[in-house]
Amino acid sequence: MSAAATASLNSPKRKFPLEHTRNIGIAAHIDAGKTTTTERILFYAGVVHKMGEVHEGSAVTDWMEQERERGITITSAAISCNWTNTDGPYAGITQQINIIDTPGHVDFTAEVERSLRVLDGAVAVFCAVAGVQPQSETVWRQMNKYAVPRIAFINKMDRTGADFSAAVTSMRERLGAKAHPIFIPIGAEEDFNGLIDLASMQAHRYDAADASGMTYQTGEIPPEYQEEAAASREALIEALADCDDELADLYLGGGELTADAIRAAIRRATTKLEFCAVIPGSAFKNKGVQSVLESVVNYLPAPLDLPPMKGEDSQGRALEVAPDDNAKVAGLAFKLMNDPFVGKLVFFRIYSGSLTKGSTLYNARTGKTERISRLLVMKADARDDIDAAYSGDICALVGARDVITGDTLSTKGYDVRLEPPTFPEPVISMSIEPKTSADQEKMALGLQRLAEEDPTFVVSTDEETGQTLIAGMGELHLEIIKDRLFREFKVGAAAGRPQIAYREAFGTAAEGEGKFIRQSGGKGQYGHARIKIEPLERGQGIEVEDKTVGGVIPKEFIKPTLDGIREAACNGVLAGYAVVDFKATLYDGSFHEVDSSEMAFKMAGLFAFRHAMEQASAVLLEPVMAVEIETPEEYQGDILGDLNRRRGQIQNIANKGQFATFSAAVPLSEMFGYSTIVRSLSKGRASFSMEPKSFEEVPPNILKSIQESTLHGSFH
């Protein structure tokens, strides 16, 4: 886009134009070094003057008490900084970089999901020793889902066992990534002391006397690395020529391949999702992070470089929203947070228009307007008030009350609904009971606010027992929720044992008939429905449709009948769990001219569904986790034996040095308290990670015990 064209899209009042704005996320497997990398970025960008450490509980982006105590990231932290490249096409031009540091633990995958939805690019962090790990794969899939351009940072090059080449290979093999080094390391493990830039063919050597890593010497490539650097540069150019016609023409025509020509090709290929630049470094030892920042500016897209945001109007017609400060406002609320000082904060990505404090925005979901009293730029737990925000910006709104994650907020009269993020269903639940009547009210308020913040946290009431049930993505997720309830909302409550969120499904196709007939003096009730049920593949969801003809059921009773089917699916016949992955077709029924009502047909739909399920060889499904364990070889036998006792299916075993890594599929019900078990079996030296893999049919012996446990009012 020409300079004149971009100028017309930028408000003259904005400090950093759209082309000099980057919205990026930093994402990876737990403990790969995301937060440490973010802390170093903030230090080098001048936002903080002392580098925080995760292990010391002083990281700026880990601002929650629970994060600092546990040394993990739980909630996405948004922070803004500025950076000026020293070399390349953007040299000397200050850029605005908005960064979101996302959690690595699988229980908080929703935080990653909603962050990636609103980002323009990402830095994927990998461990140089472990390479690709399970949550790395999940994050990569999420990036693919939202078509997020990315670069990769191979961190921990200073660690024993660090292998840059092996880490890049694992990206290609396990992720299918088009990963190619644009820098190669000088040395490894304790001898790691610099990087070679393959575009400029210069070496960056770090000064051993400067522990901060602020200073490094740029000069010629050491003789012992010249051959490797030349071969790596040739491989880089060939990879770029395969996906970039402009560079291919230059390369094949014998033209000069300047550093800037290579960089321009990397940018084009990255934006098209056909290339992933890889950079080695050690965030903890302060090496390579400046190269990551330079690469963010050089290779990750500005809002103008990407296709317009997709959405639709109230009639379901597709439309696009492109960055333009002069257009009507349209943006997405992607995260909520309850702040003790200012109340409800709505994190907001503006896709078009300019927003000023004191203005009003229309919520397409509620049909109401919200007055925005303040606009904030977040700096982790600190914040700066601003007067205006523009297209491409990420800010926080104060004053918007009736807003949930995924809401589109726009100028009144602008008929637009932007595509929201999607979230997985909870897999684990527990009961929670207040200790006193005073706690009851506080608990209800606390749970409501926490559910508003987190779309994967669900609160419900067991109809049989009256117990309050909370459901989430894992033990740690619910543990954090409980902890926040006790600390932030001062609630005294007792929590039950975690329970698995099983699912029920149809084993075969079936038909069902439901009649609801009541005659008890006065007006009677009559509803009659016939339905067909077909099982769908796992993960396909629920489809309910009307195929009646000839008015066998009047039009006004169709919707109540379908609603009855959906309501019945909330409680299956095997053990009372939600029924998933089926198609229900309403094809026949009858009505009474006088006695038929919406309520009668809703009950008929409900009865028809239950009847069908009783005919259909229903099956119970349990969540199965993908588990990966790394252990010293001497404990391998004990851990494998324990996994077998947990109904685990071993899928892969790899040995590297003195360590063994194996992956397995294990039912979630068998993994409670596993962290204590694996530490005990390995004397504290093994580590593991797990993420949801699939729902699988429960074996008959297990089914019987689950059914017994749900009798007599036990909650599920």
Coordinates of C-alpha atoms in Angstrom, one line a residue, residues 85-502:
N85 CA 15.3 -1.1 14.9
T86 CA 19.0 -0.4 14.4
D87 CA 19.3 -2.1 11.0
G88 CA 17.1 -3.0 8.0
P89 CA 14.2 -1.3 6.3
Y90 CA 12.6 0.0 9.5
A91 CA 15.9 1.3 11.0
G92 CA 15.4 4.5 13.0
I93 CA 11.5 4.3 12.9
T94 CA 10.0 3.9 16.3
Q95 CA 7.2 1.2 16.4
Q96 CA 4.3 0.7 18.8
I97 CA 4.3 -3.0 19.9
N98 CA 1.3 -4.3 21.9
I99 CA 2.2 -7.6 23.5
I100 CA 0.1 -10.3 25.1
D101 CA 1.9 -12.9 27.2
T102 CA -0.3 -15.9 27.2
P103 CA -0.4 -18.9 29.6
G104 CA 1.3 -22.2 28.7
H105 CA -0.7 -24.5 31.0
V106 CA -3.4 -26.4 29.1
D107 CA -6.0 -25.6 31.8
F108 CA -5.9 -21.9 30.7
T109 CA -6.0 -22.6 26.9
A110 CA -9.0 -20.2 26.6
E111 CA -6.7 -17.3 27.4
V112 CA -4.5 -18.3 24.5
E113 CA -7.6 -18.8 22.2
R114 CA -9.1 -15.4 22.8
S115 CA -5.7 -13.6 22.6
L116 CA -4.8 -15.2 19.2
R117 CA -8.3 -14.1 17.9
V118 CA -7.3 -10.5 18.1
L119 CA -3.6 -10.6 17.4
D120 CA -1.9 -9.8 14.1
G121 CA 1.2 -11.9 14.7
A122 CA 2.8 -14.2 17.3
V123 CA 6.2 -15.3 18.7
A124 CA 6.2 -19.0 19.4
V125 CA 8.7 -19.9 22.0
F126 CA 10.3 -23.3 22.1
C127 CA 12.8 -24.9 24.5
A128 CA 16.2 -25.7 22.8
V129 CA 16.4 -28.9 24.8
A130 CA 12.9 -30.3 24.6
G131 CA 11.9 -28.9 21.2
V132 CA 8.2 -29.2 20.4
Q133 CA 6.1 -30.2 23.5
P134 CA 2.4 -31.0 23.8
Q135 CA 1.1 -27.5 24.5
S136 CA 3.3 -26.2 21.7
E137 CA 1.2 -28.3 19.4
T138 CA -2.0 -27.0 20.8
V139 CA -0.9 -23.4 20.5
W140 CA 0.3 -24.0 17.0
R141 CA -3.1 -25.4 16.0
Q142 CA -4.8 -22.4 17.5
M143 CA -2.5 -20.1 15.5
N144 CA -3.4 -22.1 12.3
K145 CA -7.1 -21.8 13.2
Y146 CA -6.9 -18.0 13.3
A147 CA -4.3 -17.7 10.5
V148 CA -1.8 -15.9 12.7
P149 CA 1.6 -15.2 11.1
R150 CA 4.4 -16.1 13.4
I151 CA 8.1 -16.3 14.1
A152 CA 9.8 -18.8 16.4
F153 CA 12.3 -18.2 19.2
I154 CA 14.3 -21.3 20.2
N155 CA 15.0 -20.4 23.8
K156 CA 17.3 -21.8 26.5
M157 CA 20.3 -22.2 24.1
D158 CA 22.5 -22.0 27.3
R159 CA 21.0 -25.2 28.8
T160 CA 22.8 -28.5 28.8
G161 CA 21.5 -30.6 25.9
A162 CA 20.5 -27.6 23.9
D163 CA 20.3 -28.5 20.2
F164 CA 19.2 -25.7 17.8
S165 CA 19.1 -27.9 14.7
A166 CA 17.1 -30.7 16.5
A167 CA 14.6 -28.1 17.8
V168 CA 14.0 -26.8 14.2
T169 CA 13.6 -30.3 12.9
S170 CA 11.0 -31.1 15.6
M171 CA 9.1 -28.0 14.5
R172 CA 9.0 -29.4 10.9
E173 CA 8.2 -32.9 11.9
R174 CA 5.7 -32.5 14.7
L175 CA 4.0 -29.2 13.6
G176 CA 4.4 -29.4 9.8
A177 CA 6.0 -26.0 10.2
K178 CA 7.8 -24.3 7.3
A179 CA 10.5 -23.4 9.8
H180 CA 13.8 -22.0 8.6
P181 CA 16.6 -20.3 10.6
I182 CA 17.2 -16.7 9.9
F183 CA 19.9 -16.6 12.5
I184 CA 22.2 -19.5 13.6
P185 CA 23.8 -19.7 17.1
I186 CA 27.5 -19.2 17.9
G187 CA 28.2 -22.0 20.3
A188 CA 25.8 -23.9 22.5
E189 CA 25.1 -24.7 26.1
E190 CA 27.6 -22.8 28.4
D191 CA 29.5 -21.7 25.3
F192 CA 26.5 -20.0 23.6
N193 CA 27.6 -16.4 23.1
G194 CA 26.1 -15.0 19.9
L195 CA 24.1 -15.2 16.7
I196 CA 24.9 -15.0 13.0
D197 CA 22.4 -13.0 10.9
L198 CA 22.0 -14.9 7.7
A199 CA 20.4 -11.9 5.9
S200 CA 23.3 -9.5 6.5
M201 CA 25.9 -12.3 7.1
Q202 CA 27.2 -10.6 10.2
A203 CA 27.9 -12.0 13.6
H204 CA 26.5 -10.5 16.9
R205 CA 28.9 -11.4 19.7
Y206 CA 27.8 -10.7 23.3
D207 CA 30.1 -9.0 25.8
A208 CA 30.8 -11.5 28.6
A209 CA 31.4 -8.5 30.9
D210 CA 27.8 -7.1 30.4
A211 CA 25.4 -9.5 32.1
S212 CA 22.4 -7.5 30.9
G213 CA 23.0 -8.3 27.3
M214 CA 22.5 -4.7 26.3
T215 CA 25.7 -4.5 24.3
Y216 CA 26.9 -6.8 21.6
Q217 CA 29.6 -6.4 18.9
T218 CA 28.5 -6.7 15.3
G219 CA 31.3 -7.8 12.9
E220 CA 32.6 -10.5 10.7
I221 CA 31.6 -14.2 11.1
P222 CA 34.2 -16.2 12.9
P223 CA 36.2 -18.4 10.5
E224 CA 35.1 -21.6 12.1
Y225 CA 31.4 -20.7 11.3
Q226 CA 31.8 -19.3 7.8
E227 CA 31.1 -22.6 6.0
E228 CA 28.0 -23.3 8.2
A229 CA 26.7 -19.8 7.7
A230 CA 27.1 -19.9 3.9
A231 CA 25.3 -23.3 3.7
S232 CA 22.5 -22.0 6.1
R233 CA 22.1 -18.8 4.0
E234 CA 21.8 -20.8 0.8
A235 CA 19.2 -23.1 2.4
L236 CA 17.3 -20.0 3.6
I237 CA 17.3 -18.4 0.1
E238 CA 16.1 -21.6 -1.6
A239 CA 13.3 -21.9 0.9
L240 CA 12.2 -18.3 0.2
A241 CA 12.5 -18.8 -3.5
D242 CA 10.0 -21.7 -3.2
C243 CA 7.3 -19.4 -1.7
D244 CA 8.2 -15.9 -3.0
D245 CA 8.1 -15.2 -6.7
E246 CA 9.9 -11.8 -6.4
L247 CA 12.9 -13.3 -4.7
A248 CA 12.8 -16.4 -7.0
D249 CA 13.1 -14.1 -10.0
L250 CA 16.0 -12.2 -8.5
Y251 CA 17.7 -15.4 -7.4
L252 CA 17.3 -17.2 -10.8
G253 CA 18.2 -14.0 -12.7
G254 CA 21.5 -13.7 -11.0
G255 CA 20.5 -10.4 -9.3
E256 CA 22.1 -9.2 -6.1
L257 CA 20.5 -10.7 -3.0
T258 CA 20.9 -7.9 -0.5
A259 CA 20.1 -8.2 3.1
D260 CA 17.0 -6.0 2.6
A261 CA 15.8 -8.0 -0.4
I262 CA 16.0 -11.2 1.8
R263 CA 14.2 -9.5 4.7
A264 CA 11.4 -8.2 2.4
A265 CA 10.9 -11.7 1.1
I266 CA 10.8 -13.2 4.6
R267 CA 8.1 -10.6 5.5
R268 CA 6.0 -11.4 2.5
A269 CA 6.2 -15.1 3.0
T270 CA 5.5 -14.8 6.8
T271 CA 2.4 -12.7 6.2
K272 CA 1.1 -15.3 3.7
L273 CA 1.7 -18.1 6.4
E274 CA 4.2 -19.8 4.1
F275 CA 7.3 -19.3 6.2
C276 CA 8.3 -19.3 9.8
A277 CA 11.5 -17.5 10.7
V278 CA 13.5 -19.1 13.5
I279 CA 15.8 -17.3 15.9
P280 CA 18.0 -18.9 18.6
G281 CA 18.7 -17.3 22.0
S282 CA 18.6 -17.5 25.8
A283 CA 16.2 -15.1 27.4
F284 CA 17.4 -15.9 30.9
K285 CA 21.0 -15.2 29.8
N286 CA 19.9 -12.1 27.9
K287 CA 21.0 -13.2 24.5
G288 CA 19.0 -13.0 21.3
V289 CA 16.0 -11.1 22.6
Q290 CA 16.9 -7.9 20.7
S291 CA 17.0 -10.0 17.5
V292 CA 13.5 -11.2 18.3
L293 CA 12.3 -7.6 18.7
E294 CA 14.0 -6.6 15.4
S295 CA 12.3 -9.6 13.7
V296 CA 8.9 -8.7 15.1
V297 CA 9.2 -5.3 13.4
N298 CA 10.8 -6.7 10.2
Y299 CA 8.6 -9.7 9.6
L300 CA 5.3 -9.7 11.6
P301 CA 2.5 -7.8 9.9
A302 CA 1.0 -4.4 10.8
P303 CA -2.9 -4.3 10.8
L304 CA -2.8 -3.0 7.2
D305 CA -0.8 -6.0 5.9
L306 CA -3.6 -8.5 6.8
P307 CA -7.0 -9.2 5.2
P308 CA -9.9 -7.3 6.7
M309 CA -11.7 -8.8 9.7
K310 CA -14.7 -11.0 8.8
G311 CA -18.1 -10.4 10.2
E312 CA -21.8 -10.3 9.3
D313 CA -24.8 -8.1 9.6
S314 CA -28.0 -8.8 11.5
Q315 CA -29.4 -10.7 8.4
G316 CA -26.4 -13.0 8.3
R317 CA -24.8 -11.4 5.2
A318 CA -21.0 -11.5 5.2
L319 CA -19.1 -8.2 5.5
E320 CA -15.5 -7.1 6.1
V321 CA -14.1 -4.6 8.5
A322 CA -10.8 -3.0 7.4
P323 CA -8.5 -0.7 9.5
D324 CA -9.4 3.0 8.9
D325 CA -9.4 5.6 11.6
N326 CA -12.0 7.7 9.7
A327 CA -14.6 4.8 9.5
K328 CA -17.3 3.9 12.0
V329 CA -16.1 2.1 15.1
A330 CA -16.2 -1.7 15.2
G331 CA -14.2 -3.8 17.6
L332 CA -14.3 -7.0 19.6
A333 CA -14.4 -7.5 23.4
F334 CA -12.0 -10.4 23.9
K335 CA -11.4 -10.4 27.6
L336 CA -13.0 -9.2 30.9
M337 CA -11.3 -8.5 34.1
N338 CA -12.6 -7.3 37.5
D339 CA -10.3 -4.6 38.8
P340 CA -10.5 -3.8 42.5
F341 CA -10.0 -0.1 41.8
V342 CA -11.9 0.7 38.6
G343 CA -14.4 -2.2 38.4
K344 CA -15.0 -4.1 35.2
L345 CA -12.4 -3.8 32.5
V346 CA -13.2 -4.8 29.0
F347 CA -10.2 -5.6 26.8
F348 CA -11.0 -4.3 23.3
R349 CA -9.4 -4.7 19.9
I350 CA -10.5 -1.9 17.6
Y351 CA -10.7 -3.0 14.0
S352 CA -12.0 0.3 12.5
G353 CA -12.7 3.8 13.5
S354 CA -11.5 6.1 16.3
L355 CA -12.8 5.8 19.9
T356 CA -12.7 8.7 22.4
K357 CA -13.5 8.5 26.1
G358 CA -17.0 9.6 27.0
S359 CA -18.4 8.2 23.7
T360 CA -21.1 5.5 23.5
L361 CA -20.9 2.1 21.7
Y362 CA -23.7 -0.2 20.6
N363 CA -23.6 -3.8 21.7
A364 CA -25.0 -6.0 18.8
R365 CA -25.8 -8.9 21.2
T366 CA -27.9 -6.9 23.8
G367 CA -29.2 -4.2 21.5
K368 CA -28.1 -1.6 24.1
T369 CA -25.6 1.2 24.2
E370 CA -22.7 1.4 26.6
R371 CA -21.0 4.6 27.7
I372 CA -17.2 4.4 27.8
S373 CA -16.2 6.6 30.7
R374 CA -12.4 5.9 30.5
L375 CA -9.9 4.4 28.0
L376 CA -6.8 2.7 29.3
V377 CA -3.6 1.3 27.9
M378 CA -2.6 -1.6 30.0
K379 CA 0.9 -2.2 31.3
A380 CA 0.3 -5.5 33.0
D381 CA -1.0 -4.4 36.5
A382 CA -0.4 -0.7 35.8
R383 CA -2.4 1.4 33.4
D384 CA -2.3 4.8 31.6
D385 CA -5.3 6.8 30.8
I386 CA -5.7 7.9 27.2
D387 CA -8.1 10.3 25.5
A388 CA -8.5 8.3 22.3
A389 CA -7.8 4.9 20.7
Y390 CA -7.6 4.1 17.0
S391 CA -8.1 1.2 14.5
G392 CA -5.5 -1.5 15.1
D393 CA -5.2 -0.6 18.8
I394 CA -5.7 -2.8 21.8
C395 CA -7.1 -0.9 24.9
A396 CA -9.2 -1.5 28.0
L397 CA -12.7 0.1 28.4
V398 CA -14.1 1.3 31.7
G399 CA -17.9 1.8 32.0
A400 CA -19.2 -0.9 29.7
R401 CA -21.4 -3.0 32.0
D402 CA -23.4 -5.6 30.1
V403 CA -20.6 -7.0 28.0
I404 CA -19.3 -10.5 27.7
T405 CA -16.3 -12.1 25.9
G406 CA -16.9 -12.2 22.1
D407 CA -19.3 -9.2 22.0
T408 CA -19.0 -6.8 19.1
L409 CA -19.2 -3.1 20.1
S410 CA -19.7 -0.5 17.4
T411 CA -21.0 2.9 16.4
K412 CA -24.8 2.9 16.8
G413 CA -26.3 2.3 13.4
Y414 CA -23.4 0.3 12.1
D415 CA -24.9 -3.2 11.7
V416 CA -21.9 -5.5 12.3
R417 CA -21.1 -8.6 14.3
L418 CA -17.5 -9.7 14.2
E419 CA -16.5 -13.3 14.4
P420 CA -15.9 -14.2 18.1
P421 CA -13.4 -16.6 19.5
T422 CA -14.6 -20.2 20.2
F423 CA -13.9 -22.1 23.4
P424 CA -13.7 -25.7 24.4
E425 CA -16.3 -27.4 26.8
P426 CA -15.2 -27.9 30.4
V427 CA -14.1 -31.4 31.3
I428 CA -14.1 -31.4 35.1
S429 CA -16.5 -30.2 37.8
M430 CA -16.9 -30.0 41.5
S431 CA -19.5 -29.0 44.0
I432 CA -19.0 -25.9 46.2
E433 CA -21.0 -24.9 49.2
P434 CA -20.9 -21.7 51.3
K435 CA -20.2 -22.1 55.0
T436 CA -22.7 -19.4 56.1
S437 CA -25.7 -17.6 54.7
A438 CA -23.5 -14.4 54.5
D439 CA -21.0 -16.4 52.4
Q440 CA -23.9 -17.5 50.1
E441 CA -24.4 -14.0 48.7
K442 CA -20.7 -13.3 48.4
M443 CA -20.1 -16.6 46.6
A444 CA -22.9 -16.0 44.1
L445 CA -21.4 -12.6 43.2
G446 CA -17.8 -14.0 43.1
L447 CA -18.8 -16.9 40.8
Q448 CA -20.8 -14.6 38.5
R449 CA -17.8 -12.3 38.1
L450 CA -15.3 -15.1 37.6
A451 CA -17.6 -16.7 35.0
E452 CA -17.8 -13.4 33.2
E453 CA -14.0 -13.3 33.0
D454 CA -13.5 -16.9 31.9
P455 CA -15.7 -18.5 29.2
T456 CA -14.4 -22.0 30.0
F457 CA -15.6 -21.6 33.6
V458 CA -19.2 -22.6 34.0
V459 CA -21.5 -22.4 37.1
S460 CA -24.7 -24.4 37.4
T461 CA -27.0 -25.9 40.0
D462 CA -27.7 -29.6 40.4
E463 CA -31.5 -29.8 40.1
E464 CA -31.7 -32.9 42.3
T465 CA -29.5 -31.8 45.2
G466 CA -29.6 -28.0 44.9
Q467 CA -25.7 -28.0 45.0
T468 CA -23.8 -25.3 43.2
L469 CA -21.5 -26.9 40.6
I470 CA -18.4 -25.3 39.1
A471 CA -16.8 -26.7 35.9
G472 CA -13.6 -26.0 34.1
M473 CA -10.7 -27.3 32.1
G474 CA -8.7 -29.2 34.7
E475 CA -7.7 -29.6 38.4
L476 CA -5.4 -26.6 38.4
H477 CA -8.1 -24.4 36.7
L478 CA -10.6 -25.1 39.4
E479 CA -8.0 -24.8 42.1
I480 CA -7.2 -21.3 40.9
I481 CA -10.9 -20.4 40.8
K482 CA -11.4 -21.6 44.4
D483 CA -8.3 -19.7 45.5
R484 CA -9.5 -16.5 43.9
L485 CA -13.0 -17.0 45.4
F486 CA -11.5 -17.3 48.9
R487 CA -8.9 -14.5 48.5
E488 CA -10.5 -11.8 46.3
F489 CA -14.2 -12.3 47.3
K490 CA -13.5 -13.4 51.0
V491 CA -15.9 -16.4 50.6
G492 CA -15.9 -19.2 53.2
A493 CA -16.8 -22.3 51.3
A494 CA -16.2 -26.0 51.2
A495 CA -15.4 -27.7 47.8
G496 CA -16.3 -31.3 46.9
R497 CA -14.0 -33.8 45.2
P498 CA -13.4 -33.1 41.4
Q499 CA -15.8 -35.0 39.1
I500 CA -15.3 -35.8 35.5
A501 CA -17.6 -34.1 32.9
Y502 CA -18.6 -37.3 31.0

